[in-house]
Coordinates of C-alpha atoms in Angstrom, one line a residue:
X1 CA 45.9 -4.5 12.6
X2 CA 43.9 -6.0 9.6
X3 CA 41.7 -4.0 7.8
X4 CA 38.0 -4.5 8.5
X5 CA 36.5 -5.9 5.2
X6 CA 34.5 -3.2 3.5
X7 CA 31.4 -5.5 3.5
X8 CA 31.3 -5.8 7.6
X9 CA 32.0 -2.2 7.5
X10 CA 28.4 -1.8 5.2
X11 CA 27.0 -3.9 7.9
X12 CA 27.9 -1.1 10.8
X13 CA 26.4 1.5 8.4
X14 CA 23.3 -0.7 8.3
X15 CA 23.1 -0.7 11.8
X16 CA 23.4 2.9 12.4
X17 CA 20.6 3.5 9.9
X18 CA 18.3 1.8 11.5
X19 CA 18.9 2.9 15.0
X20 CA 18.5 6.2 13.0
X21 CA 15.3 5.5 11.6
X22 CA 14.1 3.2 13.9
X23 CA 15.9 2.8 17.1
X24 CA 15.2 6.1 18.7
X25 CA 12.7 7.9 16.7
X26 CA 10.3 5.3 17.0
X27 CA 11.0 2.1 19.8
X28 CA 11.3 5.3 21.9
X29 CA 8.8 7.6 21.0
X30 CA 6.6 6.6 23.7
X31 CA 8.8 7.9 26.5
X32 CA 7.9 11.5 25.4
X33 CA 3.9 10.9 25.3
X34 CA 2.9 11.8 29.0
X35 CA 5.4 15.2 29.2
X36 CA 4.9 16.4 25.9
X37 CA 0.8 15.4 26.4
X38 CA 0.6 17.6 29.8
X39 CA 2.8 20.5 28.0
X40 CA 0.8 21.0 25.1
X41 CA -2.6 20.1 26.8
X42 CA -3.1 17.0 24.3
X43 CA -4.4 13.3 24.5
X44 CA -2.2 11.1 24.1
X45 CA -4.0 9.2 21.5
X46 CA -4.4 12.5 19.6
X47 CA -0.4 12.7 19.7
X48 CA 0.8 9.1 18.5
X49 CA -1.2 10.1 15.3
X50 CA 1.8 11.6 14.3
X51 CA 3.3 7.6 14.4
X52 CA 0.3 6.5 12.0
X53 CA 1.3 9.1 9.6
X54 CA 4.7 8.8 9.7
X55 CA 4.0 4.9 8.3
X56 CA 1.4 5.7 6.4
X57 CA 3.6 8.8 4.7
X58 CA 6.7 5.9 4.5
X59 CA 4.0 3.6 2.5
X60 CA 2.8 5.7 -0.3
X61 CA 6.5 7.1 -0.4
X62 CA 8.0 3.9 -1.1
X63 CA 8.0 3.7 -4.7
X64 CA 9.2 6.7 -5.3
X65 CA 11.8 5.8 -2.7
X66 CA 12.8 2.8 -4.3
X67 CA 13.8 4.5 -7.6
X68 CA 15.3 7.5 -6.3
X69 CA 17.8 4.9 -4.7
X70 CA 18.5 3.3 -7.4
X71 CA 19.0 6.0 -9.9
X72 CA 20.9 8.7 -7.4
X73 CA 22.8 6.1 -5.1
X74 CA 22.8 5.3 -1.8
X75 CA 25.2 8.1 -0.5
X76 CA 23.4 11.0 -1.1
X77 CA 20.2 10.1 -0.8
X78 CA 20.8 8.3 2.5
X79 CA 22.4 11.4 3.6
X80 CA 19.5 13.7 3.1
X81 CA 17.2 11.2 4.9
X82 CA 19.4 10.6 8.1
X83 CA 19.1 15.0 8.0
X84 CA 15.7 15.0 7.3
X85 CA 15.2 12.4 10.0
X86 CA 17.2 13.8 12.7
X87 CA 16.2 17.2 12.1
X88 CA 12.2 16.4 12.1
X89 CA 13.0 14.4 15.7
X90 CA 15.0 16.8 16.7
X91 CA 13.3 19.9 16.0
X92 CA 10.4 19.1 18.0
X93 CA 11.8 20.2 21.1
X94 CA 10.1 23.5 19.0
X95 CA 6.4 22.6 18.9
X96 CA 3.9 24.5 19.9
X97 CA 1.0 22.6 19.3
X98 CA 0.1 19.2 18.5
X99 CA -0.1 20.1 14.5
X100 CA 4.3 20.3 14.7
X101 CA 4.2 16.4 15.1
X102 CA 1.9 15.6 12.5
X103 CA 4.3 17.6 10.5
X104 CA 7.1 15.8 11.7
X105 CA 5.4 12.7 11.1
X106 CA 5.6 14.0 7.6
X107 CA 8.7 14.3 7.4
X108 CA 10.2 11.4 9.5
X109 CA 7.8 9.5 6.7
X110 CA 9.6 10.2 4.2
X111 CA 13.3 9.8 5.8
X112 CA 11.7 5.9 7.1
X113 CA 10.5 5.1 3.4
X114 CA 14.7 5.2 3.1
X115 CA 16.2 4.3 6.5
X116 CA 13.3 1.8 7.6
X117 CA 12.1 0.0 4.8
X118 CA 14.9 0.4 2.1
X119 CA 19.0 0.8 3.2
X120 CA 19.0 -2.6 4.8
X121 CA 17.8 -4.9 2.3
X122 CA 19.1 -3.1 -0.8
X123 CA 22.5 -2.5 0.4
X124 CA 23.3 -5.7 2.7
X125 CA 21.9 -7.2 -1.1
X126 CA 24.3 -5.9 -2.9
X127 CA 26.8 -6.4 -0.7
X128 CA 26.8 -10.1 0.3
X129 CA 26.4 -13.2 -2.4
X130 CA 26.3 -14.9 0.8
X131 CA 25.6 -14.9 4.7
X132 CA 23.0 -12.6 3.6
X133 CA 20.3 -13.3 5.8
X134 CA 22.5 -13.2 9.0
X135 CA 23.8 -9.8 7.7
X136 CA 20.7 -8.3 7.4
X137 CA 19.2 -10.2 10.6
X138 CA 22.5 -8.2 12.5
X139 CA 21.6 -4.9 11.0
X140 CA 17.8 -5.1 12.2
X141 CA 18.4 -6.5 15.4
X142 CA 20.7 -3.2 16.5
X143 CA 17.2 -0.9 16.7
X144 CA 16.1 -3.3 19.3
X145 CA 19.6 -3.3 21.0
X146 CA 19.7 0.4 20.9
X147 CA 16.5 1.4 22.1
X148 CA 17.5 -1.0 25.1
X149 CA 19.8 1.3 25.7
X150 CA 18.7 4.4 24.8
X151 CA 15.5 4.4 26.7
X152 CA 17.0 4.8 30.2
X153 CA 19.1 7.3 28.8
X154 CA 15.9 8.9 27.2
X155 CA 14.1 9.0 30.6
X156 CA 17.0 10.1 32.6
X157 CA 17.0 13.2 30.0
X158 CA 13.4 14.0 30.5
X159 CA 13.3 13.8 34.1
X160 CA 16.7 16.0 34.4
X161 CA 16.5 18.6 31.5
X162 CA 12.8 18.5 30.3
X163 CA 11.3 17.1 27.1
X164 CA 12.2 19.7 24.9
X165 CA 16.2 19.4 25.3
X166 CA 15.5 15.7 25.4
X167 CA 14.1 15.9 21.9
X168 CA 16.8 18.2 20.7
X169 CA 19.5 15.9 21.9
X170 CA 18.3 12.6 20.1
X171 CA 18.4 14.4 16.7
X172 CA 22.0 15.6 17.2
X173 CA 23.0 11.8 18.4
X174 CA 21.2 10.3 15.4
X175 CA 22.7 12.1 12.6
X176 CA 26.3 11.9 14.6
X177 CA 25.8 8.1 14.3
X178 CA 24.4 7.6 10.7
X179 CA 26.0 10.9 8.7
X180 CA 30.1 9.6 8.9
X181 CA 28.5 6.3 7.5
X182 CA 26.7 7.8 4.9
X183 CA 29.3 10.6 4.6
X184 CA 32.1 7.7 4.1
X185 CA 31.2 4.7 4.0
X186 CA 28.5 3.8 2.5
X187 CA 28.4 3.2 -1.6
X188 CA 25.5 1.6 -3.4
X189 CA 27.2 -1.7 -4.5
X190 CA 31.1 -2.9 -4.6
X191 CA 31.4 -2.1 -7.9
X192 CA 31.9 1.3 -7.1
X193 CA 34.8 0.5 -5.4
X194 CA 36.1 -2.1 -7.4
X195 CA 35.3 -4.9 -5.4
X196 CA 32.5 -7.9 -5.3
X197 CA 30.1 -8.9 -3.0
X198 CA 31.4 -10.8 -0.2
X199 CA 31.4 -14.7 -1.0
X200 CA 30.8 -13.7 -4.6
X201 CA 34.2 -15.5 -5.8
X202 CA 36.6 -14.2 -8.0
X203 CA 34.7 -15.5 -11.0
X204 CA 31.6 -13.4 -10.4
X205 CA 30.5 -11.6 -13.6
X206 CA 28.7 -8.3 -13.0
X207 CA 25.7 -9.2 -15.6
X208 CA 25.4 -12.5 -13.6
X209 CA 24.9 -10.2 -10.5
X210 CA 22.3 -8.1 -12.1
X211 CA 20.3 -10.4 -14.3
X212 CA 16.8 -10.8 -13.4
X213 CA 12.9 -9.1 -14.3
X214 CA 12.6 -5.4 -14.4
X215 CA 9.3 -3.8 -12.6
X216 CA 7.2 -3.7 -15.7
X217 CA 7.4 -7.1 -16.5
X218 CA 7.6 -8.0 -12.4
X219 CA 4.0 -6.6 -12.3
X220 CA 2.6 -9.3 -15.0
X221 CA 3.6 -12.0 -13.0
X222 CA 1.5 -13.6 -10.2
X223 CA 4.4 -14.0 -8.2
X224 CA 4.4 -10.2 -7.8
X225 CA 0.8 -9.8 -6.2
X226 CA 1.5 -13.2 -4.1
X227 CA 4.5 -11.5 -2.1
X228 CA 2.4 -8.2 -2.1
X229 CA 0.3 -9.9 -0.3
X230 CA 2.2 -11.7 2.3
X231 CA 4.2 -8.8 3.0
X232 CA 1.2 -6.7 3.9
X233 CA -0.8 -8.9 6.2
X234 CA 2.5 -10.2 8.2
X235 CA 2.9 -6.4 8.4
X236 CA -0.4 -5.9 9.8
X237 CA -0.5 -8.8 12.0
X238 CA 2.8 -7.0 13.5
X239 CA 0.8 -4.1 15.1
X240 CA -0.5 -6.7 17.6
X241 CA 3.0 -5.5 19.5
X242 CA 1.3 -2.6 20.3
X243 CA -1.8 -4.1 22.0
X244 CA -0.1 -7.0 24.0
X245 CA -0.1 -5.7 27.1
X246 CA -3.5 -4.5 27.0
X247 CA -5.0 -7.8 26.0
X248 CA -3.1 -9.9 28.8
X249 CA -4.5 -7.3 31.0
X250 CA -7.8 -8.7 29.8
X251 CA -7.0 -12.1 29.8
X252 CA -6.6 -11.5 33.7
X253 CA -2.9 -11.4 33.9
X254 CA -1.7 -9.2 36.3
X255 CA 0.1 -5.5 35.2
X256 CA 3.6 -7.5 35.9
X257 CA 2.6 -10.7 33.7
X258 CA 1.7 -9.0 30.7
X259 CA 5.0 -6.8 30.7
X260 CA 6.7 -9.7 31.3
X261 CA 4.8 -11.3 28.3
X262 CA 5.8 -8.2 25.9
X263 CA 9.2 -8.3 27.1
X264 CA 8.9 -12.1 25.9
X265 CA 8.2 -10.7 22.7
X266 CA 10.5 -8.5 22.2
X267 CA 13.0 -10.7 23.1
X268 CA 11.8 -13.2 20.3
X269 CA 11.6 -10.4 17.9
X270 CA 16.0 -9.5 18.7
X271 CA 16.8 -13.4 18.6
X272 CA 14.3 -14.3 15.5
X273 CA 15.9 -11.6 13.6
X274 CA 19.3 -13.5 14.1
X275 CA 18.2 -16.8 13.9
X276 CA 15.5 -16.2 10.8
X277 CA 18.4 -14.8 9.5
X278 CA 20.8 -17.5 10.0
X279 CA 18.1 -19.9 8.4
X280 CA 17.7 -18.0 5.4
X281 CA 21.5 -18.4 5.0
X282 CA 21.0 -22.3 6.1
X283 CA 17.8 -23.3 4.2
X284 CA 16.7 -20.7 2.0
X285 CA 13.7 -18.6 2.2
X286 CA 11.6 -21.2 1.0
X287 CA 12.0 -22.9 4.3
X288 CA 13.1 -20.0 6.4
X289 CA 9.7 -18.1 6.3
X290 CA 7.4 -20.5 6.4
X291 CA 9.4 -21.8 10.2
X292 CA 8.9 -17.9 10.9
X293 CA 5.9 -16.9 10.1
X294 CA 4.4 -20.8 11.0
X295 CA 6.2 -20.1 15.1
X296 CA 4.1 -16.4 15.0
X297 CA 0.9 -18.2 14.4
X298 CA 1.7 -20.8 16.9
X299 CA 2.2 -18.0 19.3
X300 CA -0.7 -16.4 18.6
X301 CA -2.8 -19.3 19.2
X302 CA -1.2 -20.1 22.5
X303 CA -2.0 -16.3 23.3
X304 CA -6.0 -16.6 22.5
X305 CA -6.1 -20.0 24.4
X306 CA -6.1 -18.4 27.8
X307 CA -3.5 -20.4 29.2
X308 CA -1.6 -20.3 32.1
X309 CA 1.2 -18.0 32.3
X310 CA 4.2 -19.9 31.0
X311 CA 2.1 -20.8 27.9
X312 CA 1.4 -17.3 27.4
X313 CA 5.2 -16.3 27.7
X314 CA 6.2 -18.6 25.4
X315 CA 3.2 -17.5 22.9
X316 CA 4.5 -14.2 23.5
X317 CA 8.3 -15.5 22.2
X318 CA 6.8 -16.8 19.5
X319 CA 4.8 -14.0 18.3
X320 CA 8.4 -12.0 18.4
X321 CA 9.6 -14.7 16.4
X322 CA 6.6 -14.1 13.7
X323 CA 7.0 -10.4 13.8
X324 CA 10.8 -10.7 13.1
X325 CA 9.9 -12.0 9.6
X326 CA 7.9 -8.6 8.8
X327 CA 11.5 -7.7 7.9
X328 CA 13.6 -10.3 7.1
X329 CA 11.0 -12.6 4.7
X330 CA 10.5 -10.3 1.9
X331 CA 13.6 -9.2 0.6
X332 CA 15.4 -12.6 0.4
X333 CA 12.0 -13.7 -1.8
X334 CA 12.1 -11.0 -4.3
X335 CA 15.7 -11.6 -5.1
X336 CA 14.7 -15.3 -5.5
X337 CA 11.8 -14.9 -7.4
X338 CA 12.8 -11.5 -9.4
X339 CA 16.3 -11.4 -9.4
X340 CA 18.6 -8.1 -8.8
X341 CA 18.6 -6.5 -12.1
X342 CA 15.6 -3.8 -10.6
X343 CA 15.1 -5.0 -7.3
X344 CA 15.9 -2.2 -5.4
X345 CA 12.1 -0.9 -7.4
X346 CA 10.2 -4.1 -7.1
X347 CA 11.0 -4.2 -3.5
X348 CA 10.0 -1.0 -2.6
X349 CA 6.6 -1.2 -4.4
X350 CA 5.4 -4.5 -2.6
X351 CA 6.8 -3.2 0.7
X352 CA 3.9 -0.2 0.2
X353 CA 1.3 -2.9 1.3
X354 CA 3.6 -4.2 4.6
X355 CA 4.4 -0.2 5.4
X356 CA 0.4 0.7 5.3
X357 CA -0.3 -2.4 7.7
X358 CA 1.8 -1.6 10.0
X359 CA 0.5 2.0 10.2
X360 CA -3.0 0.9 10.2
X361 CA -2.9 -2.6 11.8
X362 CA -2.8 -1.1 15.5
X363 CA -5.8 1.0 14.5
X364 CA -7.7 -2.0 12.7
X365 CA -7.0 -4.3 15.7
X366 CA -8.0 -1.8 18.0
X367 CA -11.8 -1.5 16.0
X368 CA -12.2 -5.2 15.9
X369 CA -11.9 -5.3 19.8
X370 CA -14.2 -2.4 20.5
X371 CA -17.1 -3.6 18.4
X372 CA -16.2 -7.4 19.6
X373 CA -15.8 -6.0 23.2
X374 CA -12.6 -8.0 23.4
X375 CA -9.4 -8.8 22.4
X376 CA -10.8 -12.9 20.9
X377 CA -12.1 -11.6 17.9
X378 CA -9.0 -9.5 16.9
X379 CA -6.5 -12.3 17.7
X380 CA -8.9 -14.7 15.8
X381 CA -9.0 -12.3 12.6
X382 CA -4.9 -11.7 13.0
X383 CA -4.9 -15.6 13.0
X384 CA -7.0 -15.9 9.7
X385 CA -4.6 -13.1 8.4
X386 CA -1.3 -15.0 9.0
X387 CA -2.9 -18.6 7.7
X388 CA -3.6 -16.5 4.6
X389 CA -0.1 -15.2 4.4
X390 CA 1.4 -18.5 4.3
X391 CA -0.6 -19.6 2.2
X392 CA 0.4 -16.6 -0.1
X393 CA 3.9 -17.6 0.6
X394 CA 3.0 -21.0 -1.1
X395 CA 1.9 -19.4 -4.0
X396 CA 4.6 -17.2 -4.4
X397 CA 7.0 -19.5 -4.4
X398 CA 5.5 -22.0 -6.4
X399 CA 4.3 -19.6 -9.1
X400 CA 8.1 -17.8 -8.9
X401 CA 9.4 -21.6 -10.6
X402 CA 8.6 -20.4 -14.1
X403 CA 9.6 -16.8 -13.3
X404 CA 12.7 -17.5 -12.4
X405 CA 13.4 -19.7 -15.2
X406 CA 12.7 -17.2 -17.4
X407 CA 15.3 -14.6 -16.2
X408 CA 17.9 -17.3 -15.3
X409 CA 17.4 -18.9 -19.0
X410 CA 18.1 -15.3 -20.3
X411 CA 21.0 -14.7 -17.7
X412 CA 23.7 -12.7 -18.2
X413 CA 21.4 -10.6 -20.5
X414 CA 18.2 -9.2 -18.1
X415 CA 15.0 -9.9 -19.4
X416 CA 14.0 -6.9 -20.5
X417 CA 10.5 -5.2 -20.6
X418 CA 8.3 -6.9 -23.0

């Protein structure tokens, strides 16, 4: 039998990261609220706190993240997050008191800045010259695939055994599907192993492969702030997820309708994340995100028009589609406009901004619709927010034209820090 190419086999690792960061630990979180809420005597608003600080923990973490990568490797720092992960999931089937998940939500912070935000786009970067995007839309799209399938499972567990087992079998399965990868398989680019990125060619220098703006000169650009900025607000326009079915509830739908409206969108957020992906490898960023992003803010506006069902369903599909690009726009864009020689850094710094909106954005939505007694005025602001992430798209790219020539004109040699 042939030998599975050591790329594909990056791409498997990928995908058990992010059912490790994100597949269970958080698409399923949910499914614990009303036990755990009746066994500790909590609200369970008081207890999905420990979600908010879990992202908000992963956003001023990032940084940091991004350096420790790419000084200690991917190995053992993955490693040590898919532990700390698990174990901070797991080890709730401990608590006591509503004060052990906030501490989790510490700790899972910190293994999410990694397994979340950072193994995906930094290794499928390093490890594909092309069919990047659908690589990386693959690796995303198995959280949603495995939360499918784990949720069933998860309520099965709860209903049989209790909460607390439940909880202390999730950690075991998620480090027994992310620690042989990280264990064995995973390295922090070919070179390590002698090889080049897939679709590199045979001719592929290593400086060419590395040439682009360090961070301190990445900060003097425009280009930097511009991405910053359209990173963070599709971020925060992606906590609308959370408030869908609520606000179709409002818009008179009936309990059945809206879920079938989320389930719309959740379905468009699976497919966008292959097809976005596919299109990044087809047309390039520049066209790929602003199809993506442009299809979420169609959807949105369909959703605030109070149509008839259909309308809404689709608007729901397209919203997925938007909120797939939370993901999949931003790393293809720095590489473009900052090159690879410290993108593993610059990535990780204007990823703060997207991490921070989607631990807030659920909160800040929810505000806008209490003090506007209805959902209008927080789709309306969410709508402003997206036309102003496209537009800071625009900019990005068109300010990135002398960027890049100025790290491709100095290519094989990186530009170093002025």
């Amino acid at each position: 039998m042939r030998a599975i190419p050591y790329p594909f086999k990056i791409v498997l690792a990928c995908c058990a990261l992010i059912i490790t960061g994100l597949g269970i630990p958080v698409n399923c979180a949910g499914l614990f609220y009303a036990s755990v809420s009746d066994a500790l005597d909590v609200s369970i608003g008081a207890l999905s706190v420990y979600i908010t600080i879990q992202y908000a923990v992963a956003g001023a973490f990032l940084p940091l993240a991004g350096k420790l990568l790419q000084s200690r490797g991917a190995r053992p720092v993955l490693t040590v997050a898919v532990i700390m992960d698990s174990a901070a999931f797991g080890l709730l089937c401990l608590a006591k008191s509503i004060w052990a998940f906030y501490a989790a939500g510490v700790f899972l912070g910190v293994g999410s800045a990694f397994l979340i935000y950072l193994a995906i786009p930094v290794l499928i970067t390093n490890w594909f010259a092309r069919k990047t995007g659908l690589a990386m839309g693959i690796s995303f799209s198995a959280a949603g695939v495995a939360s499918a399938l784990a949720s069933p499972l998860i309520t099965w567990s709860i209903a049989q055994f209790g909460w607390r087992p439940a909880y202390g079998a999730c950690g075991l399965v998620m480090a027994a599907i992310s620690l042989p990868f990280t264990l064995f398989i995973v390295r922090s680019t070919p070179a390590e192993l002698g090889l080049k990125p897939y679709g590199a060619g045979a001719s592929a220098a290593a400086s060419d492969l590395k040439a682009g703006l360090l961070l301190k000169s990445a900060l003097r650009t425009p280009s930097f702030y511009c991405i910053f900025l359209f990173a963070g607000l599709i971020g925060i326009t992606s906590a609308f997820l959370f408030h869908l079915p609520a606000c179709m509830g409002e818009y008179g739908f009936t309990q059945m309708q809206a879920a079938s409206i989320l389930s719309a969108a959740v379905i468009g957020i699976t497919c966008g994340k292959l097809g976005i992906g596919w299109l990044n490898d087809l047309l390039g960023v520049k066209w790929a995100a602003p199809i993506g992003v442009g299809l979420g803010l169609c959807g949105m506006v369909l959703l605030i028009s109070h149509l008839a069902f259909l309308p809404s369903l689709a608007g729901g599909l397209c919203y997925g589609i938007g909120f797939a690009c939370t993901v999949l726009e931003p790393p293809p864009l720095v590489k473009r406009i900052f090159g690879m020689a410290d993108y593993g850094v610059i990535y990780a710094c204007i990823m703060t901004f997207s991490a921070l909106g989607c631990a807030f954005g659920a909160t800040l939505i929810g505000a806008v619709r209490d003090m506007a007694q209805g959902y209008g005025a927080a789709l309306t602001l969410l709508i402003v927010l997206q036309t102003v992430a496209l537009a800071a798209f625009a900019a990005a790219i068109i300010t990135g034209i002398p960027v890049q020539r100025r790290w491709h004109a100095a290519s094989p040699q990186t530009l170093s820090e002025e």
